[in-house]
XYZ file of C-alpha atoms in Angstrom:
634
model
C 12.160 17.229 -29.807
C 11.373 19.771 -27.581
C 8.809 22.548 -27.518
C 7.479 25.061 -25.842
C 6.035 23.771 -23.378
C 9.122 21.059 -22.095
C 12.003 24.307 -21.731
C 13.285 23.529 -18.415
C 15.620 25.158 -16.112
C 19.161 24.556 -15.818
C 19.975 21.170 -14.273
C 22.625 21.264 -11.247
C 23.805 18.201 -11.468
C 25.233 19.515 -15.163
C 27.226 22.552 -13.678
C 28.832 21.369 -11.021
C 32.338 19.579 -10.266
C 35.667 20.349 -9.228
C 37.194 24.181 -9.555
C 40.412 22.618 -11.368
C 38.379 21.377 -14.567
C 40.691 22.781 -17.050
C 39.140 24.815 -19.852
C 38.914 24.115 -23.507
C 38.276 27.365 -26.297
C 36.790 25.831 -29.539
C 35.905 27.618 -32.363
C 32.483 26.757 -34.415
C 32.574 27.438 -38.206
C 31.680 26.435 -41.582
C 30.170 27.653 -44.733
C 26.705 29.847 -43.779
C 23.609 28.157 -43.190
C 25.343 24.518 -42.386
C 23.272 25.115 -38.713
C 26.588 26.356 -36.804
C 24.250 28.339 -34.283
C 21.273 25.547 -34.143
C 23.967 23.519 -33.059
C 25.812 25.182 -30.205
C 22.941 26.820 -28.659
C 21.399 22.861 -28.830
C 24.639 22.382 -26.819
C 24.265 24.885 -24.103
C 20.261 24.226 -23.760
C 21.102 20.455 -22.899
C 24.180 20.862 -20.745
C 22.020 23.113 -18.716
C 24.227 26.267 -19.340
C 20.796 28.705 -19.682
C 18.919 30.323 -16.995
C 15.209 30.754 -16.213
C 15.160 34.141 -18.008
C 16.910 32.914 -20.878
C 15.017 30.249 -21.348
C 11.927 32.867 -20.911
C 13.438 34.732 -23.267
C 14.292 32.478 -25.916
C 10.716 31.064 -25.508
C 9.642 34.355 -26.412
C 11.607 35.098 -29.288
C 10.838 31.780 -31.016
C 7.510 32.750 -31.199
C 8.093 36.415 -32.728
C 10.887 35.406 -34.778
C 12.105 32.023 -34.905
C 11.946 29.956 -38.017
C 10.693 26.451 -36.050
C 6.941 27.298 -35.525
C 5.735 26.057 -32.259
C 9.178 24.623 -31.502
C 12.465 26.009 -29.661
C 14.524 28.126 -32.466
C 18.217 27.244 -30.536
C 19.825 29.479 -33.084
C 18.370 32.791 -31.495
C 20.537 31.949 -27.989
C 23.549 33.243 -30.515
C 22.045 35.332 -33.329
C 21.402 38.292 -31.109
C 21.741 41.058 -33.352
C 18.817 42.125 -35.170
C 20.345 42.246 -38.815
C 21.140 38.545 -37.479
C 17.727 37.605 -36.853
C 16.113 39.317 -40.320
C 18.769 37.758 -42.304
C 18.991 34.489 -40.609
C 22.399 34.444 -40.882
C 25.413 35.081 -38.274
C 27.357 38.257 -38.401
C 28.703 39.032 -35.240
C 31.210 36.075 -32.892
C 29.087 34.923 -29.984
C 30.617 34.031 -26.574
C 29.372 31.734 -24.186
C 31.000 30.060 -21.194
C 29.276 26.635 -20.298
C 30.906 23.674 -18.171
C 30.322 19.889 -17.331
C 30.933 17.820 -14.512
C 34.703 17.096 -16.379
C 35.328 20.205 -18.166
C 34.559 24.082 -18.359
C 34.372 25.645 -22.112
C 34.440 28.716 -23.910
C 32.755 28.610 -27.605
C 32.955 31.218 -30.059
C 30.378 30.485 -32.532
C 31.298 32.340 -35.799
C 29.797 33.606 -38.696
C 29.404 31.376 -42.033
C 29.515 34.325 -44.409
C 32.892 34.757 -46.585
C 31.668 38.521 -46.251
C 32.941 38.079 -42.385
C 35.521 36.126 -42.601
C 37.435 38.348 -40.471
C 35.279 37.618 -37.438
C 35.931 33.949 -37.735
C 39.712 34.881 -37.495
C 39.375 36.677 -34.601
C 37.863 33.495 -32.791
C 39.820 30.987 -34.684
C 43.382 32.768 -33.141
C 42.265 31.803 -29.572
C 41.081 28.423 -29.943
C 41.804 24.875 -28.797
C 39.781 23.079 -31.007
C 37.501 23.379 -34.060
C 34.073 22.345 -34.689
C 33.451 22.609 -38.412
C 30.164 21.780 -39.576
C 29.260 20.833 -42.993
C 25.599 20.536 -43.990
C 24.994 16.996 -44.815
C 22.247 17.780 -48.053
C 25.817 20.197 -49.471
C 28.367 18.415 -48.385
C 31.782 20.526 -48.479
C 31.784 24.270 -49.314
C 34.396 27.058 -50.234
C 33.604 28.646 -46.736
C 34.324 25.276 -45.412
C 37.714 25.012 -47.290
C 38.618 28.406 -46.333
C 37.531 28.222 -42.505
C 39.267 24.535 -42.341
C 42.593 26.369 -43.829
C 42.567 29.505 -41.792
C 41.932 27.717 -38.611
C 44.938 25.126 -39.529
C 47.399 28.305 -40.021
C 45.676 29.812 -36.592
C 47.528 27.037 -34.892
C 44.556 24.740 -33.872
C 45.714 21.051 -34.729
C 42.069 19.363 -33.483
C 39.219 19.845 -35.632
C 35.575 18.272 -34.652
C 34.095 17.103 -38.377
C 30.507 17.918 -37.184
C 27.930 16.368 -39.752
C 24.722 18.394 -39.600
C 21.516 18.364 -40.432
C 21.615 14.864 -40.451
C 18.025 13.977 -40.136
C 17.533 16.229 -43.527
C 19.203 13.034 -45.554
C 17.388 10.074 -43.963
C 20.910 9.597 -40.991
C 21.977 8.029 -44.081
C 25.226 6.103 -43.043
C 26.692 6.246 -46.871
C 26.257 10.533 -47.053
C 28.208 10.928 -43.349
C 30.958 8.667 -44.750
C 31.172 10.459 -47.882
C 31.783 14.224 -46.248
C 34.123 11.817 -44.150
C 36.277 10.561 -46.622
C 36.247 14.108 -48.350
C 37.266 16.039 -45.425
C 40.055 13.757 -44.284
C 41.924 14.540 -47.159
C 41.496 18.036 -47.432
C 42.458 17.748 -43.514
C 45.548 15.472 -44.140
C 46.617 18.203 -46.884
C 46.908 20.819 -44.480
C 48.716 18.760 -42.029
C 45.916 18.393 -39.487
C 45.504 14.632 -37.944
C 43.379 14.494 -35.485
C 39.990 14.902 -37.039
C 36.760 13.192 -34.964
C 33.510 13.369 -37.163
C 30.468 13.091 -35.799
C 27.180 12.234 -37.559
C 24.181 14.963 -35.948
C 21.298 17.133 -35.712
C 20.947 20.068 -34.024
C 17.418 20.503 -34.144
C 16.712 17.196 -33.019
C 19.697 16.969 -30.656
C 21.207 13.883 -32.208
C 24.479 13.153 -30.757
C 24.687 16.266 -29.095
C 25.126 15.527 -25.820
C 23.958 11.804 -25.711
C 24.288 9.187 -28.469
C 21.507 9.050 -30.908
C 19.448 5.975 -31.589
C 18.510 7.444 -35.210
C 21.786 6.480 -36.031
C 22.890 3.064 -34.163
C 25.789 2.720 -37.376
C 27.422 4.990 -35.578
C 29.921 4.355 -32.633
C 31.680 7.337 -31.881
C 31.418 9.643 -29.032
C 28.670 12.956 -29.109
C 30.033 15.801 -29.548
C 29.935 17.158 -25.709
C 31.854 13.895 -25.401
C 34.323 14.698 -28.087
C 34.628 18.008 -26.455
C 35.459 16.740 -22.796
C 37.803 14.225 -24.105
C 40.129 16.975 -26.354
C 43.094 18.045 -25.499
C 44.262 21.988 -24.646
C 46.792 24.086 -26.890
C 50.414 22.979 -24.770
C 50.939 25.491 -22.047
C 53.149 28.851 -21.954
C 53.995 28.347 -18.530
C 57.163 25.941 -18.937
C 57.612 28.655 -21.645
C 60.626 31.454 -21.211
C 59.803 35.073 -19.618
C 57.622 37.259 -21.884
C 56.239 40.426 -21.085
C 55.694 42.507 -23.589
C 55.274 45.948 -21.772
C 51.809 47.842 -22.046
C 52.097 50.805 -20.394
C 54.995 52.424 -18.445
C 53.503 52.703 -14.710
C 54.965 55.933 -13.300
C 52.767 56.946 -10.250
C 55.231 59.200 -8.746
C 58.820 60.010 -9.165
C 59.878 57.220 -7.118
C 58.327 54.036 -8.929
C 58.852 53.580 -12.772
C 57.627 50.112 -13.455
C 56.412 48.468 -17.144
C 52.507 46.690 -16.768
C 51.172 44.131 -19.454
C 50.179 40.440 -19.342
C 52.704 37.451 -19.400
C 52.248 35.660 -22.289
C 54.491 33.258 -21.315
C 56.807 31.802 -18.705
C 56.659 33.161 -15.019
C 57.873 36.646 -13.451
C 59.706 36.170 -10.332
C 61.842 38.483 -8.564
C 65.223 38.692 -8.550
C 64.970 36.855 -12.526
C 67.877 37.971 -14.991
C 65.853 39.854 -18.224
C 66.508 41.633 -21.130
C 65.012 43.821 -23.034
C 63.955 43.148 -26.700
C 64.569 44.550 -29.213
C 67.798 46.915 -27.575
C 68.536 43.943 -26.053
C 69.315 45.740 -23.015
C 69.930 43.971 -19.453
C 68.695 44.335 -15.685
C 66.968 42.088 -12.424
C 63.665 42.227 -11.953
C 63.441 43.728 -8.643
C 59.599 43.409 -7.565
C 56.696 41.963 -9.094
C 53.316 44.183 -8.326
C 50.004 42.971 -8.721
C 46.717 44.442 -8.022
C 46.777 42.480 -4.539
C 50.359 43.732 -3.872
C 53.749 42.493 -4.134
C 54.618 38.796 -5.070
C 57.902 36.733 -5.424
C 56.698 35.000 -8.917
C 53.833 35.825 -11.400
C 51.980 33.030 -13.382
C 51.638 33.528 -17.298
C 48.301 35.334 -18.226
C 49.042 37.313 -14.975
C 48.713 41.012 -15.177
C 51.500 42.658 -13.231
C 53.820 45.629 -13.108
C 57.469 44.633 -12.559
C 60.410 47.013 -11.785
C 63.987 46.434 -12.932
C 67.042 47.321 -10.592
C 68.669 49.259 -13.803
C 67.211 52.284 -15.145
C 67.119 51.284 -18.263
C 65.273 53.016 -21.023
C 61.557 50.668 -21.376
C 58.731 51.369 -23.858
C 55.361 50.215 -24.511
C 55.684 47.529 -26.912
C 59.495 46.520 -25.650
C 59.286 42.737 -24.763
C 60.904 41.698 -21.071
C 62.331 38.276 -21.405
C 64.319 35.891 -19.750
C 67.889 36.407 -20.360
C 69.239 32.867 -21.507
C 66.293 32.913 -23.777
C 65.131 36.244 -25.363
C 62.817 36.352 -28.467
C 64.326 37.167 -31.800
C 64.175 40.696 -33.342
C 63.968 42.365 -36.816
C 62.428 44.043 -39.378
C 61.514 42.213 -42.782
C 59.801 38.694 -42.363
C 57.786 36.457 -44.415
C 54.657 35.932 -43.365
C 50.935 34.767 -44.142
C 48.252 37.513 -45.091
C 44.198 37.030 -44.760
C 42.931 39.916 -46.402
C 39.726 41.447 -44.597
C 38.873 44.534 -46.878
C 37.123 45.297 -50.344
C 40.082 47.677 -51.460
C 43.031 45.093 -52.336
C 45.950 44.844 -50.804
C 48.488 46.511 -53.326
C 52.150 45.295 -53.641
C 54.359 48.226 -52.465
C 51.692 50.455 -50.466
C 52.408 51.161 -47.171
C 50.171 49.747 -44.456
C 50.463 50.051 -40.267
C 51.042 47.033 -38.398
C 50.109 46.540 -34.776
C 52.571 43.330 -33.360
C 50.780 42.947 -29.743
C 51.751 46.783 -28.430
C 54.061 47.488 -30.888
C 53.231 49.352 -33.848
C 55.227 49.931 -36.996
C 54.814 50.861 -41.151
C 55.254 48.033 -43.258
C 55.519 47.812 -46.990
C 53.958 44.349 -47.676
C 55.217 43.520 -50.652
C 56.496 41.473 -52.714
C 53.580 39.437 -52.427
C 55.445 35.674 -53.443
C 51.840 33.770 -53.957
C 48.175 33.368 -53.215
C 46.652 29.965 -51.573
C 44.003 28.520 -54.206
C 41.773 27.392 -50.958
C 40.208 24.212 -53.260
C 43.483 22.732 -54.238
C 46.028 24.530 -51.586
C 48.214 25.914 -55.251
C 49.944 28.731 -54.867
C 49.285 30.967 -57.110
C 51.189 33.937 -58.616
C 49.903 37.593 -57.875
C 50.495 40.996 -57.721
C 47.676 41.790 -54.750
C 45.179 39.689 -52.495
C 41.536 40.464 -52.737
C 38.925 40.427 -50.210
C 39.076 37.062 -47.948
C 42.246 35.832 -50.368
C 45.148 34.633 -48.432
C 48.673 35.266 -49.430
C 52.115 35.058 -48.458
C 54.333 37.575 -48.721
C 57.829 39.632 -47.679
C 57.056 42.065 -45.300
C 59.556 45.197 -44.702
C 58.894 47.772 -41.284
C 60.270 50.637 -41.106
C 61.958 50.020 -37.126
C 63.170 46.768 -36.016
C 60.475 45.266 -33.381
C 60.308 41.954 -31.188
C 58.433 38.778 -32.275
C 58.638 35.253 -32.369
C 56.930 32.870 -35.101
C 53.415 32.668 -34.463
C 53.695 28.750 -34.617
C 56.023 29.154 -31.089
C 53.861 31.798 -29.523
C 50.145 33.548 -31.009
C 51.140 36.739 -29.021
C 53.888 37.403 -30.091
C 53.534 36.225 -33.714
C 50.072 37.344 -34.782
C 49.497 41.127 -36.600
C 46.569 43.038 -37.589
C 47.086 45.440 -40.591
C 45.817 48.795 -40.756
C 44.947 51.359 -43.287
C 47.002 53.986 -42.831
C 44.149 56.831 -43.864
C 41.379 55.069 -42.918
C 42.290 53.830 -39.277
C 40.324 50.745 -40.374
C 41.742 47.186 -39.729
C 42.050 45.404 -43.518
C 43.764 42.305 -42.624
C 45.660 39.775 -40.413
C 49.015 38.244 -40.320
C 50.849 35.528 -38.792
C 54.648 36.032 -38.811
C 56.840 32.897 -39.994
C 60.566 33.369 -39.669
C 62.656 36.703 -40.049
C 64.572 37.234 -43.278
C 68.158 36.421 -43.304
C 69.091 39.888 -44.892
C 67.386 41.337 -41.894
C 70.076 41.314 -39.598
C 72.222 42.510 -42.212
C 70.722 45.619 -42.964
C 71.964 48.471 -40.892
C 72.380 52.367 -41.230
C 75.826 53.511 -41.940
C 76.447 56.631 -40.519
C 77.799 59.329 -43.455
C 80.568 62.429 -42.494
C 78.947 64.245 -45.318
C 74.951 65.224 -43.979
C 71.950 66.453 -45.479
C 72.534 69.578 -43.561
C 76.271 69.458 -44.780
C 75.500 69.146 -48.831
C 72.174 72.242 -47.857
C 74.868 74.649 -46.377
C 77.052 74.218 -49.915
C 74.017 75.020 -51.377
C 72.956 77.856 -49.748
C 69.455 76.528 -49.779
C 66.483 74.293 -47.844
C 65.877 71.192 -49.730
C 62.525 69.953 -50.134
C 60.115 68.820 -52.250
C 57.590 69.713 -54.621
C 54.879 67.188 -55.609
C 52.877 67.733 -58.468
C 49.705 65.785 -58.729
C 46.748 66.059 -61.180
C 45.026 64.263 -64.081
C 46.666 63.472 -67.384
C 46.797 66.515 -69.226
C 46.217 68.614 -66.320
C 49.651 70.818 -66.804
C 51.836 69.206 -63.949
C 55.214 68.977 -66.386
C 54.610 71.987 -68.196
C 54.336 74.287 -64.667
C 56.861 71.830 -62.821
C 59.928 72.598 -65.981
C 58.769 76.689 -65.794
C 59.394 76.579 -61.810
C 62.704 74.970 -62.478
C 63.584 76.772 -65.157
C 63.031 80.041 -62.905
C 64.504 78.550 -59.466
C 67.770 77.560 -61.714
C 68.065 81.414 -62.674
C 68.452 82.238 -59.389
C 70.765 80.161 -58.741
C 69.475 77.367 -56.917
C 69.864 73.260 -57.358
C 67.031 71.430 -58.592
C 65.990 68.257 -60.136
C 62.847 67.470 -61.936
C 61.819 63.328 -61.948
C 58.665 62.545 -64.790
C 57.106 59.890 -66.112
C 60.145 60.332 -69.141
C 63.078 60.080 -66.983
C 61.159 57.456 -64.415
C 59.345 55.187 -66.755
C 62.022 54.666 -69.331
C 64.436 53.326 -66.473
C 63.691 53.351 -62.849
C 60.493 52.237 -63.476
C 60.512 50.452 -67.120
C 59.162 47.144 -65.865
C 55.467 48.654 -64.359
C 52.791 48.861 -66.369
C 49.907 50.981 -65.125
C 47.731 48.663 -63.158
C 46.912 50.078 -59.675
C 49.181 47.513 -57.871
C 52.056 49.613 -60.536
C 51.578 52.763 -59.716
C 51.293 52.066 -56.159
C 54.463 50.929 -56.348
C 55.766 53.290 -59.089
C 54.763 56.603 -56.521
C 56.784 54.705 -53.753
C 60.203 54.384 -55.766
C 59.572 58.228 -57.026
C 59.321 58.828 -53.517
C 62.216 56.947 -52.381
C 64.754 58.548 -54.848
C 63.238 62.065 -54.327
C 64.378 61.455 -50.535
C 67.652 60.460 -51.528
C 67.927 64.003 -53.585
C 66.745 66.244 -50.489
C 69.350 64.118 -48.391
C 71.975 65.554 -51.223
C 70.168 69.030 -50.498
C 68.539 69.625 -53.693
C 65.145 70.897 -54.343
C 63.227 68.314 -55.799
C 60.040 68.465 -58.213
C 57.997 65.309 -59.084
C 55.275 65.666 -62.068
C 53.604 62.229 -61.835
C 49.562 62.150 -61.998
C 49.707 60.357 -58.057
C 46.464 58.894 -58.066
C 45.992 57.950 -54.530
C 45.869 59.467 -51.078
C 47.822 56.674 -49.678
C 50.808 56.912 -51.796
C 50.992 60.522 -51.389
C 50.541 60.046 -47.879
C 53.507 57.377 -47.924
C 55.321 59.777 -49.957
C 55.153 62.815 -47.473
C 55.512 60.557 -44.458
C 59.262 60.007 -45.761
C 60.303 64.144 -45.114
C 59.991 66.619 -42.097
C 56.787 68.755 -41.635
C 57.902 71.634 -43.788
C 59.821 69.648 -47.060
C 56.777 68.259 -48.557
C 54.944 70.938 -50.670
C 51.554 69.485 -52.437
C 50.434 71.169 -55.325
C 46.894 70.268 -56.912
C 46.932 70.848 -60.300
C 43.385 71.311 -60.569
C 41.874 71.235 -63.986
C 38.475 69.588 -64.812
C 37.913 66.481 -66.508
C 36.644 68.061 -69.793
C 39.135 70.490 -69.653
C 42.144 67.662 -69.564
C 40.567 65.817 -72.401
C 40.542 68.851 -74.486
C 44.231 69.270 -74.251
C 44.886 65.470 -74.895
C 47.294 66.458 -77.717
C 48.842 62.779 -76.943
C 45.004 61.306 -77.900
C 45.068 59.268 -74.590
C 41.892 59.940 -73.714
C 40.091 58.757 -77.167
C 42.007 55.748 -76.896
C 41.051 55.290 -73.339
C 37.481 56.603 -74.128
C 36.990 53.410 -77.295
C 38.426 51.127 -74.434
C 41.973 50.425 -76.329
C 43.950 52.136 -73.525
C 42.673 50.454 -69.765
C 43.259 51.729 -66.472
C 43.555 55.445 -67.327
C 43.323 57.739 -64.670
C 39.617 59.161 -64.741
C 38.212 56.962 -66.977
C 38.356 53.639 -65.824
C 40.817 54.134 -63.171
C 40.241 56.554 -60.033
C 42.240 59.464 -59.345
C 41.954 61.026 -55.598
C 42.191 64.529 -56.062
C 43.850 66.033 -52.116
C 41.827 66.966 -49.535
C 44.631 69.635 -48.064
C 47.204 70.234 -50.497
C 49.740 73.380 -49.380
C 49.145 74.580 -52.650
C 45.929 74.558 -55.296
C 46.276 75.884 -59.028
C 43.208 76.261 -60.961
C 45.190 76.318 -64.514
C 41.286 77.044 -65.877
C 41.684 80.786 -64.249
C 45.969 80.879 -64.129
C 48.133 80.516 -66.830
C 50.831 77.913 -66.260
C 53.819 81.520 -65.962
C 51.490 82.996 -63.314
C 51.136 79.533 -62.068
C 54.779 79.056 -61.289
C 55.142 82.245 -60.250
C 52.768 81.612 -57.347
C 55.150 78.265 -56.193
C 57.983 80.397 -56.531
C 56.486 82.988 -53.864
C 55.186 80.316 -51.804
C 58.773 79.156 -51.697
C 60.131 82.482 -50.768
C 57.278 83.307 -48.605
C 58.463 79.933 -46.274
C 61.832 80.446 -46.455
C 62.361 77.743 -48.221
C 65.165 79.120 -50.667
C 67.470 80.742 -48.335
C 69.928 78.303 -46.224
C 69.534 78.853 -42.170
């Protein structure tokens, strides 16, 4: 083994060979601590993919902070980020480019954690091949399940069984075969075939590069050797045209072309396309690149192309070959790795980004969760941090995909929070609901505008939030009660005339109300489209729903109103006892006891009902009302 003293430089005779040595992306993962980093940077220190200063360097750090001693820590040529070095453990995906006499590589070495699982996803989506290592002393893990499963549904159909830590069990023959036999059927239960174990030691270097005489039982290849011999992921360019547009490159008024990155296929002038998802037609008439014009574009090429039509083109439209466009739609089924510590909820509203396009999507209903031991799906109502789901998934505009199993780009999602900008999740689309293409808006003779008019008044709505007990219903019926004497149409939806019928088969989990808030929201839209003014008493928990709720009407027809009344001061008027009940713990998820209630951060409208009584308090709606115009018809 070596030490500090026998680093060496980078050998030549290890780098070199022909320019057209295709490339291979592989993925390393596994549960933490099975020696994932040991292991690759073992790799690139033997194929002679470090340089004098990083071998100075890692000499260095070895000594300050390695866990070997005297001897080369390979680990730290990965773990470069200090929480990674203190903890010992990876967080972040490392890069590295290294290449052979037969083959160049790209490795993404990936954290072990389930805490960041999300960064082996990111890796795992771009791979060829996957080294999974499972410490021989543990034998398989849940990390190793769930990396082995994710990577399988990522599209990578070769997975490297990598052994570790061999020298840790004696190179006992009977332990490798055991993690073997184990593996192969979890393998063969996802589908996957072509498995090639291996039997090895990072820190020693055992059937790393060169076979290792510690264990002459075994006659396989090392795994550089396993590595040169795999195959690639089949290649997009027999593929069809896609191009799914980036940006719309207008220099000057007399070039209007659409830039992004083939995904597939080839661009070549003169090429019939259309346009997903309008489905619109042209030529292409040039092909730009940075170098200038070309006749025909390779996939992976970035280029601007112009069409001989001016036809309208977006960023996120998809150009595509006309005998073969992608498919379109909006509600899909589709696989769901959940990345955040707030579940995903069935019926909250999420943003999707589908390559460049970008849409809202209600995923729900969720139809099961994968049990990552025994691959059972299991019935659920949300997905948990790192769980992994299927479910129906509804956008709001119809947008251009293809089943991530036919092309990654094109089929792959991220899912975002909708307040938080932060990414929660990942999806992989699998086919597009039949009812999609069914669904379509009829056009009406009779409009919103129409039905307002008869009214003489500006529908909109009026959304009461607050905690139990707060006053919502009692100020909500004394606005009504006053906007009906002068003459105006209203309708009041609570918990009795929502939860008795609309609602009647939610309970009051959050995954409920969530979805609860979005059907109150949905038939209040349907009442301002019939031009009514619309009140909603309903406690509202959560930003996000509310959020949903307003997203649904123009600027001016959502009125918030925070009926703000204190904890102590609710509970005091709990003539219904829920709070004692909730209190003794025979009543659960009530909303500021054991269940959260986000009170708004901007509402249009506050009412402190501890200084207003609930008259003076609907007088002050009223003249907010009046004061915007909103009761008067123009």
């Amino acid at each position: 083994m070596p030490t500090m003293a026998s680093v060496g430089t980078v050998r030549d005779d290890m780098v070199g060979g022909p320019a057209a040595r295709s490339l291979v992306r592989f993925v390393s993962c596994g549960s933490v601590d099975d020696g994932k980093s040991t292991l690759i940077g073992r790799l690139l220190f033997e194929c002679g993919a470090l340089f004098d200063d990083q071998l100075d360097t890692l000499a260095r750090d070895s000594r300050s902070v390695g866990t070997r001693g005297a001897e080369i820590d390979y680990a730290l040529l990965l773990d470069g980020l200090s929480a990674e070095r203190e903890q010992g453990i990876t967080i972040d995906v490392a890069y590295r480019f290294f290449s052979t006499a037969r083959r160049k590589f790209i490795v993404a070495d990936t954290p072990g954690h389930e805490q960041y699982t999300r960064n082996m996803v990111t890796a795992a989506s771009t791979a060829d091949v996957a080294v999974l290592l499972v410490d021989a002393r543990n034998g398989m893990a849940v990390q190793t399940r769930r990396h082995g499963f994710l990577a399988s549904r990522l599209g990578v159909r070769q997975f490297i069984l990598a052994v570790s830590k061999m020298d840790l069990v004696g190179y006992s023959r009977e332990v490798f075969e055991d993690v073997e036999r184990d593996f192969s059927a979890y393998a063969k239960s996802l589908g996957v075939t072509d498995v090639t174990a291996i039997p090895l030691s990072g820190t020693m270097g055992d059937n790393v590069t060169e076979p290792s005489p510690n264990m002459p039982w075994y006659g396989g290849p090392p795994l550089l050797g396993a590595l040169e011999e795999a195959g690639t992921t089949p290649s997009a360019a027999s593929a069809p045209l896609r191009l799914p547009v980036q940006w719309v490159n207008r220099p000057h008024l007399d070039f209007r072309g659409f830039a992004g990155t083939l995904v597939s296929g080839a661009a070549r002038a003169g090429d019939a396309v259309c346009v997903m998802p309008s489905g619109r037609r042209s030529l292409i008439e040039r092909v730009v690149t940075f170098d200038g014009d070309v006749e025909s574009a390779p996939v992976q090429a970035a280029v601007t192309v112009t069409l001989a039509d001016a036809i309208d083109v977006g960023r996120g439209d998809v150009i595509c070959a006309l005998d073969a466009p992608v498919n379109s739609g909006r509600q899909f089924e589709a696989t769901i790795v959940w990345m955040h510590d707030a579940p995903l909820l069935r019926g909250r509203e999420y943003l999707i980004k589908l390559g460049a396009q970008s849409a809202t999507a209600t995923l729900s209903p969720i139809k099961y969760r994968i049990d990552i031991d025994t691959l059972e799906h299991r019935p659920t109502d949300q997905l948990e941090l790192n769980e992994i789901g299927v479910c129906e998934m509804e956008l709001d505009r119809e947008v251009a995909f293809e089943a991530y199993e036919v092309n990654r780009d094109l089929g792959g999602f991220i899912v975002i929070d909708r307040l938080t900008n932060q990414t929660v999740g990942a999806g992989l689309i699998h086919f597009a609901l039949r009812r999609s293409a069914n669904v379509h808006w009829q056009p009406v003779d009779v409009t919103r505008h129409a039905h307002a008019a008869l009214k003489r008044q500006r529908p909109c709505i009026l959304w009461f939030t607050g905690l139990s007990g707060a006053g919502k219903s009692t100020i909500a019926n004394i606005v009504q009660m006053k906007l009906h004497a002068m003459g105006k149409h209203t309708y009041l939806l609570d918990g009795d005339n929502i939860r008795l019928g609309l609602s009647k088969d939610l309970g009051f989990e959050d995954a409920d109300r969530v979805e609860n808030i979005r059907r109150v929201a949905e038939v209040a839209k349907l009442m301002t489209d019939a031009g009514l003014i619309v009140l909603t008493a309903f406690i509202s928990p959560f930003r996000a729903e509310r959020a949903m709720a307003r997203a649904l009407f123009a600027v001016d027809e959502f009125v918030e109103i925070h009926v703000d009344t204190p904890l102590r001061v609710a509970e005091q008027r709990d003539v219904k006892g829920l709070y004692r009940k909730a209190r003794r713990g025979r009543l659960k998820n009530f909303t500021g006891i054991d269940s959260p209630y986000e009170a708004p951060e901007q509402p249009e409208l506050r009412v402190d009902t501890t200084t207003l009584a609930p008259e003076h308090a609907a007088d002050r709606i009223v003249d907010y009302l009046r004061d915007h115009a909103r009761l008067d018809f123009s």
